[in-house]
């Protein structure tokens, strides 16, 4: 697993899904976005994560997006695929229906809406890890799922040979530290909160899976690499450059804010699918003033 760990060290971009104004998948925009983030030196790409609006893309669209990204990235960087859900058996069945050839790992989110117990979360991921043909990165994001996967549950799951890390987005530095302190050496702690990335690296995280890296791939990747190299003064300077803009990414839902930036940079439209709606004039004004 050390080879996989090395591949996922640094900046992973949680890729958005570009849509046309008519809300079809915009493959021209997707090509531009891939070129944009690759030129920005991201270390790997996460397809079909939450930022990709995976809740509102169809099974057929997911398969087409995956195929398109594979064809156009062509081994330039590792690929991680979002494959999770709140129906454990359905997630397992999705392995057979998904072309995971060339995928380094899956990113699997803790079950949303059901609000399972810690034992339920633990058993859910054990079954997924047993069934997955590729390594599994856990994803804890209580703000979306309605339940927190505790450090204890994460550390118990870290003992499974096919579970290689966690994207930790609880927002609790204490929880992140507990994982960092007690985890097996080869288990990866990955920041799931852009603004906590630098401090998390200071105590053992190995990078981030980032929303901001869609719009600022070069600056974000540089920040992460500076922190990994131990140059925290420079990393913190870059981190502080995001302090004002980061809250606006989520003010009206993710990826509403970052898509406004991508439209401004002529990468893709700001279109999103319901129940998300495009950014208000007020949010656009705030973003453009910061730019």
Short mmCIF file of C-alpha atoms in Angstrom, two decimals:
data_model
loop_
_atom_site.label_atom_id
_atom_site.label_comp_id
_atom_site.label_asym_id
_atom_site.label_seq_id
_atom_site.Cartn_x
_atom_site.Cartn_y
_atom_site.Cartn_z
CA UNK A 1 0.00 0.00 0.00
CA UNK A 2 2.99 2.33 0.33
CA UNK A 3 3.02 2.85 -3.43
CA UNK A 4 -0.64 3.92 -3.34
CA UNK A 5 0.09 6.20 -0.40
CA UNK A 6 2.86 7.92 -2.36
CA UNK A 7 0.50 8.46 -5.30
CA UNK A 8 -2.06 10.19 -3.08
CA UNK A 9 0.36 12.46 -1.25
CA UNK A 10 -0.18 16.15 -1.95
CA UNK A 11 -3.18 17.83 -3.59
CA UNK A 12 -6.16 15.95 -4.90
CA UNK A 13 -8.74 18.10 -6.67
CA UNK A 14 -12.39 17.27 -5.97
CA UNK A 15 -13.35 17.82 -9.60
CA UNK A 16 -16.59 19.67 -10.37
CA UNK A 17 -18.89 18.45 -13.15
CA UNK A 18 -19.31 21.17 -15.80
CA UNK A 19 -22.82 21.55 -17.21
CA UNK A 20 -24.11 23.38 -20.26
CA UNK A 21 -26.70 26.12 -19.81
CA UNK A 22 -29.25 23.41 -20.63
CA UNK A 23 -27.77 21.30 -17.77
CA UNK A 24 -26.34 18.50 -19.92
CA UNK A 25 -22.79 17.33 -19.15
CA UNK A 26 -20.42 19.84 -20.78
CA UNK A 27 -17.57 17.71 -22.10
CA UNK A 28 -15.79 20.69 -23.67
CA UNK A 29 -15.85 22.33 -20.26
CA UNK A 30 -14.66 19.11 -18.63
CA UNK A 31 -11.72 18.95 -21.04
CA UNK A 32 -10.82 22.58 -20.24
CA UNK A 33 -11.09 21.88 -16.52
CA UNK A 34 -8.82 18.83 -16.75
CA UNK A 35 -6.23 20.83 -18.70
CA UNK A 36 -6.52 23.68 -16.17
CA UNK A 37 -5.95 21.56 -13.07
CA UNK A 38 -3.19 19.47 -14.68
CA UNK A 39 -1.34 22.64 -15.69
CA UNK A 40 -1.74 23.69 -12.04
CA UNK A 41 0.28 20.62 -10.99
CA UNK A 42 -2.34 18.87 -8.85
CA UNK A 43 -1.12 15.46 -7.70
CA UNK A 44 -4.31 13.52 -8.37
CA UNK A 45 -7.93 13.90 -9.47
CA UNK A 46 -11.05 12.82 -7.57
CA UNK A 47 -13.97 12.00 -9.87
CA UNK A 48 -17.61 11.75 -8.74
CA UNK A 49 -17.10 13.21 -5.27
CA UNK A 50 -19.66 15.42 -3.57
CA UNK A 51 -18.28 18.53 -5.30
CA UNK A 52 -19.04 16.78 -8.62
CA UNK A 53 -22.77 17.02 -7.80
CA UNK A 54 -22.83 13.23 -7.74
CA UNK A 55 -26.26 13.33 -6.07
CA UNK A 56 -27.77 14.71 -9.31
CA UNK A 57 -25.86 12.89 -12.06
CA UNK A 58 -27.29 9.65 -13.41
CA UNK A 59 -25.58 6.25 -13.39
CA UNK A 60 -25.05 6.52 -17.16
CA UNK A 61 -23.57 10.03 -16.82
CA UNK A 62 -21.21 8.87 -14.07
CA UNK A 63 -19.92 6.09 -16.32
CA UNK A 64 -19.43 8.49 -19.25
CA UNK A 65 -17.62 11.07 -17.09
CA UNK A 66 -15.32 8.37 -15.70
CA UNK A 67 -14.54 7.09 -19.20
CA UNK A 68 -13.92 10.64 -20.49
CA UNK A 69 -11.56 11.56 -17.66
CA UNK A 70 -9.58 8.33 -18.05
CA UNK A 71 -9.18 8.91 -21.79
CA UNK A 72 -8.03 12.48 -21.40
CA UNK A 73 -5.80 12.18 -18.33
CA UNK A 74 -3.99 9.11 -19.72
CA UNK A 75 -1.91 8.26 -16.65
CA UNK A 76 -0.65 11.83 -16.15
CA UNK A 77 -1.87 11.69 -12.55
CA UNK A 78 -3.60 9.05 -10.39
CA UNK A 79 -7.40 8.93 -10.37
CA UNK A 80 -9.65 8.39 -7.34
CA UNK A 81 -13.33 7.58 -7.83
CA UNK A 82 -16.14 8.48 -5.43
CA UNK A 83 -18.13 5.35 -4.68
CA UNK A 84 -20.20 5.36 -1.52
CA UNK A 85 -23.75 5.63 -0.28
CA UNK A 86 -26.16 4.85 2.51
CA UNK A 87 -27.22 1.43 1.18
CA UNK A 88 -24.29 -0.88 1.92
CA UNK A 89 -25.44 -3.67 -0.40
CA UNK A 90 -26.02 -1.23 -3.26
CA UNK A 91 -22.50 0.18 -2.89
CA UNK A 92 -21.10 -3.36 -3.09
CA UNK A 93 -23.17 -4.09 -6.19
CA UNK A 94 -21.89 -0.87 -7.78
CA UNK A 95 -18.36 -2.31 -7.84
CA UNK A 96 -19.40 -4.80 -10.51
CA UNK A 97 -21.15 -2.05 -12.51
CA UNK A 98 -18.22 0.41 -12.42
CA UNK A 99 -15.10 0.27 -14.59
CA UNK A 100 -12.39 0.70 -11.95
CA UNK A 101 -9.52 -0.24 -14.27
CA UNK A 102 -6.82 2.40 -13.87
CA UNK A 103 -8.35 3.76 -10.64
CA UNK A 104 -5.87 4.08 -7.76
CA UNK A 105 -8.47 4.07 -4.97
CA UNK A 106 -12.10 4.76 -4.21
CA UNK A 107 -13.26 7.55 -1.91
CA UNK A 108 -16.22 6.26 0.09
CA UNK A 109 -18.32 8.64 2.14
CA UNK A 110 -19.82 7.67 5.49
CA UNK A 111 -23.54 6.88 5.10
CA UNK A 112 -25.73 9.97 4.97
CA UNK A 113 -29.29 10.38 6.26
CA UNK A 114 -29.59 7.00 8.02
CA UNK A 115 -27.49 8.38 10.93
CA UNK A 116 -26.08 4.96 11.85
CA UNK A 117 -24.32 4.14 15.11
CA UNK A 118 -20.53 3.88 15.18
CA UNK A 119 -20.90 0.10 14.96
CA UNK A 120 -23.10 0.54 11.89
CA UNK A 121 -20.53 2.79 10.22
CA UNK A 122 -17.78 0.31 11.11
CA UNK A 123 -19.64 -2.69 9.66
CA UNK A 124 -20.62 -0.69 6.55
CA UNK A 125 -17.01 0.07 5.71
CA UNK A 126 -15.75 -3.42 6.58
CA UNK A 127 -18.10 -4.89 3.99
CA UNK A 128 -17.14 -2.28 1.40
CA UNK A 129 -13.41 -2.82 2.02
CA UNK A 130 -13.83 -6.59 1.74
CA UNK A 131 -15.65 -6.21 -1.58
CA UNK A 132 -13.63 -3.40 -3.18
CA UNK A 133 -11.18 -4.43 -5.91
CA UNK A 134 -9.12 -1.28 -5.20
CA UNK A 135 -7.94 0.38 -1.96
CA UNK A 136 -10.49 2.41 0.01
CA UNK A 137 -10.14 5.95 1.37
CA UNK A 138 -12.81 6.71 3.99
CA UNK A 139 -14.57 10.08 3.92
CA UNK A 140 -15.93 11.67 7.09
CA UNK A 141 -18.00 14.81 6.52
CA UNK A 142 -20.59 15.21 9.33
CA UNK A 143 -21.86 18.50 7.91
CA UNK A 144 -23.29 16.53 4.99
CA UNK A 145 -23.95 13.08 6.42
CA UNK A 146 -25.64 13.97 9.71
CA UNK A 147 -23.30 11.74 11.74
CA UNK A 148 -19.65 11.93 12.74
CA UNK A 149 -17.31 8.97 12.33
CA UNK A 150 -15.29 9.15 15.53
CA UNK A 151 -11.52 8.85 15.73
CA UNK A 152 -11.98 5.49 17.47
CA UNK A 153 -14.07 4.12 14.58
CA UNK A 154 -11.56 5.44 12.04
CA UNK A 155 -8.65 3.86 13.92
CA UNK A 156 -10.44 0.51 14.11
CA UNK A 157 -11.08 0.63 10.36
CA UNK A 158 -7.45 1.61 9.74
CA UNK A 159 -6.47 -1.93 10.71
CA UNK A 160 -8.19 -3.34 7.60
CA UNK A 161 -5.62 -4.14 4.90
CA UNK A 162 -7.71 -2.56 2.12
CA UNK A 163 -8.49 0.71 3.95
CA UNK A 164 -5.55 3.04 3.33
CA UNK A 165 -6.66 6.43 4.63
CA UNK A 166 -9.34 8.95 5.47
CA UNK A 167 -10.44 12.26 4.04
CA UNK A 168 -11.26 13.90 7.37
CA UNK A 169 -13.67 16.84 7.21
CA UNK A 170 -15.14 16.84 10.71
CA UNK A 171 -13.69 20.30 11.34
CA UNK A 172 -12.45 19.06 14.72
CA UNK A 173 -8.71 19.51 15.06
CA UNK A 174 -8.80 17.43 18.23
CA UNK A 175 -10.33 14.52 16.34
CA UNK A 176 -7.78 14.89 13.53
CA UNK A 177 -4.94 14.90 16.08
CA UNK A 178 -6.27 11.76 17.75
CA UNK A 179 -6.23 9.98 14.38
CA UNK A 180 -2.73 11.27 13.61
CA UNK A 181 -1.41 10.22 17.01
CA UNK A 182 -2.75 6.67 17.06
CA UNK A 183 -3.01 5.63 13.40
CA UNK A 184 -0.84 2.93 11.80
CA UNK A 185 2.19 4.47 10.10
CA UNK A 186 1.00 3.64 6.59
CA UNK A 187 -2.58 4.94 7.09
CA UNK A 188 -3.09 8.31 5.39
CA UNK A 189 -4.71 11.31 7.06
CA UNK A 190 -5.97 13.62 4.30
CA UNK A 191 -7.50 17.03 4.94
CA UNK A 192 -11.08 17.39 3.73
CA UNK A 193 -11.22 21.04 4.78
CA UNK A 194 -9.14 23.38 2.61
CA UNK A 195 -8.50 25.90 5.38
CA UNK A 196 -7.30 23.27 7.89
CA UNK A 197 -4.84 21.68 5.46
CA UNK A 198 -1.65 23.47 6.56
CA UNK A 199 -2.15 22.93 10.31
CA UNK A 200 -3.17 19.32 9.67
CA UNK A 201 0.02 18.70 7.69
CA UNK A 202 1.99 20.09 10.63
CA UNK A 203 0.91 17.10 12.74
CA UNK A 204 0.88 14.36 10.15
CA UNK A 205 -1.63 14.83 7.33
CA UNK A 206 -0.27 14.05 3.88
CA UNK A 207 -2.22 16.54 1.82
CA UNK A 208 -5.79 17.48 0.95
CA UNK A 209 -8.70 16.70 -1.32
CA UNK A 210 -9.65 20.23 -2.23
CA UNK A 211 -12.52 22.29 -3.64
CA UNK A 212 -10.39 25.43 -4.08
CA UNK A 213 -7.92 23.47 -6.23
CA UNK A 214 -10.49 23.56 -9.06
CA UNK A 215 -10.07 27.32 -9.37
CA UNK A 216 -6.58 27.81 -7.91
CA UNK A 217 -4.76 24.55 -8.70
CA UNK A 218 -1.28 26.01 -8.88
CA UNK A 219 -1.51 28.14 -5.73
CA UNK A 220 -3.20 25.42 -3.67
CA UNK A 221 -0.77 22.71 -4.82
CA UNK A 222 2.18 24.99 -4.02
CA UNK A 223 0.76 25.65 -0.54
CA UNK A 224 0.41 21.94 0.18
CA UNK A 225 3.89 21.13 -1.13
CA UNK A 226 5.47 23.95 0.91
CA UNK A 227 3.79 22.55 4.03
CA UNK A 228 4.90 18.99 3.23
CA UNK A 229 8.44 20.32 2.76
CA UNK A 230 8.28 21.91 6.22
CA UNK A 231 8.21 25.50 4.94
CA UNK A 232 5.24 26.55 7.06
CA UNK A 233 5.92 30.28 6.79
CA UNK A 234 5.39 30.24 3.03
CA UNK A 235 2.54 27.71 3.28
CA UNK A 236 0.75 29.92 5.81
CA UNK A 237 1.14 33.00 3.59
CA UNK A 238 -0.58 31.10 0.78
CA UNK A 239 -3.22 29.77 3.17
CA UNK A 240 -4.02 33.29 4.35
CA UNK A 241 -4.62 34.35 0.71
CA UNK A 242 -7.66 32.02 0.74
CA UNK A 243 -9.14 33.18 4.07
CA UNK A 244 -11.60 35.68 2.59
CA UNK A 245 -12.65 33.71 -0.49
CA UNK A 246 -13.06 30.25 1.05
CA UNK A 247 -16.33 30.92 2.98
CA UNK A 248 -17.90 32.17 -0.25
CA UNK A 249 -17.37 28.74 -1.81
CA UNK A 250 -20.04 27.36 0.51
CA UNK A 251 -22.28 30.35 1.20
CA UNK A 252 -24.94 29.12 -1.26
CA UNK A 253 -23.89 25.48 -1.41
CA UNK A 254 -20.94 23.64 -2.95
CA UNK A 255 -19.95 23.81 -5.84
CA UNK A 256 -21.96 26.99 -6.50
CA UNK A 257 -19.15 29.35 -5.47
CA UNK A 258 -16.24 27.59 -7.15
CA UNK A 259 -18.20 27.29 -10.41
CA UNK A 260 -18.57 31.10 -10.48
CA UNK A 261 -14.78 31.34 -10.33
CA UNK A 262 -14.35 28.74 -13.07
CA UNK A 263 -16.78 30.67 -15.29
CA UNK A 264 -14.85 33.87 -14.62
CA UNK A 265 -11.64 32.06 -15.66
CA UNK A 266 -13.39 30.87 -18.89
CA UNK A 267 -13.12 27.21 -17.92
CA UNK A 268 -16.80 26.23 -17.74
CA UNK A 269 -20.23 27.67 -16.97
CA UNK A 270 -21.49 28.32 -13.45
CA UNK A 271 -24.53 26.10 -14.10
CA UNK A 272 -25.60 23.69 -11.36
CA UNK A 273 -28.49 21.23 -11.13
CA UNK A 274 -31.45 21.57 -8.80
CA UNK A 275 -31.88 21.58 -5.88
CA UNK A 276 -28.77 23.78 -6.14
CA UNK A 277 -29.24 27.07 -7.96
CA UNK A 278 -26.69 29.36 -9.59
CA UNK A 279 -25.01 31.97 -7.44
CA UNK A 280 -26.99 35.07 -6.56
CA UNK A 281 -25.91 38.47 -7.85
CA UNK A 282 -24.77 39.30 -4.31
CA UNK A 283 -22.47 36.28 -4.09
CA UNK A 284 -21.06 36.98 -7.56
CA UNK A 285 -20.33 40.58 -6.57
CA UNK A 286 -18.49 39.49 -3.43
CA UNK A 287 -16.41 36.96 -5.38
CA UNK A 288 -15.53 39.39 -8.19
CA UNK A 289 -14.47 42.08 -5.71
CA UNK A 290 -12.08 39.62 -4.07
CA UNK A 291 -10.66 38.61 -7.45
#
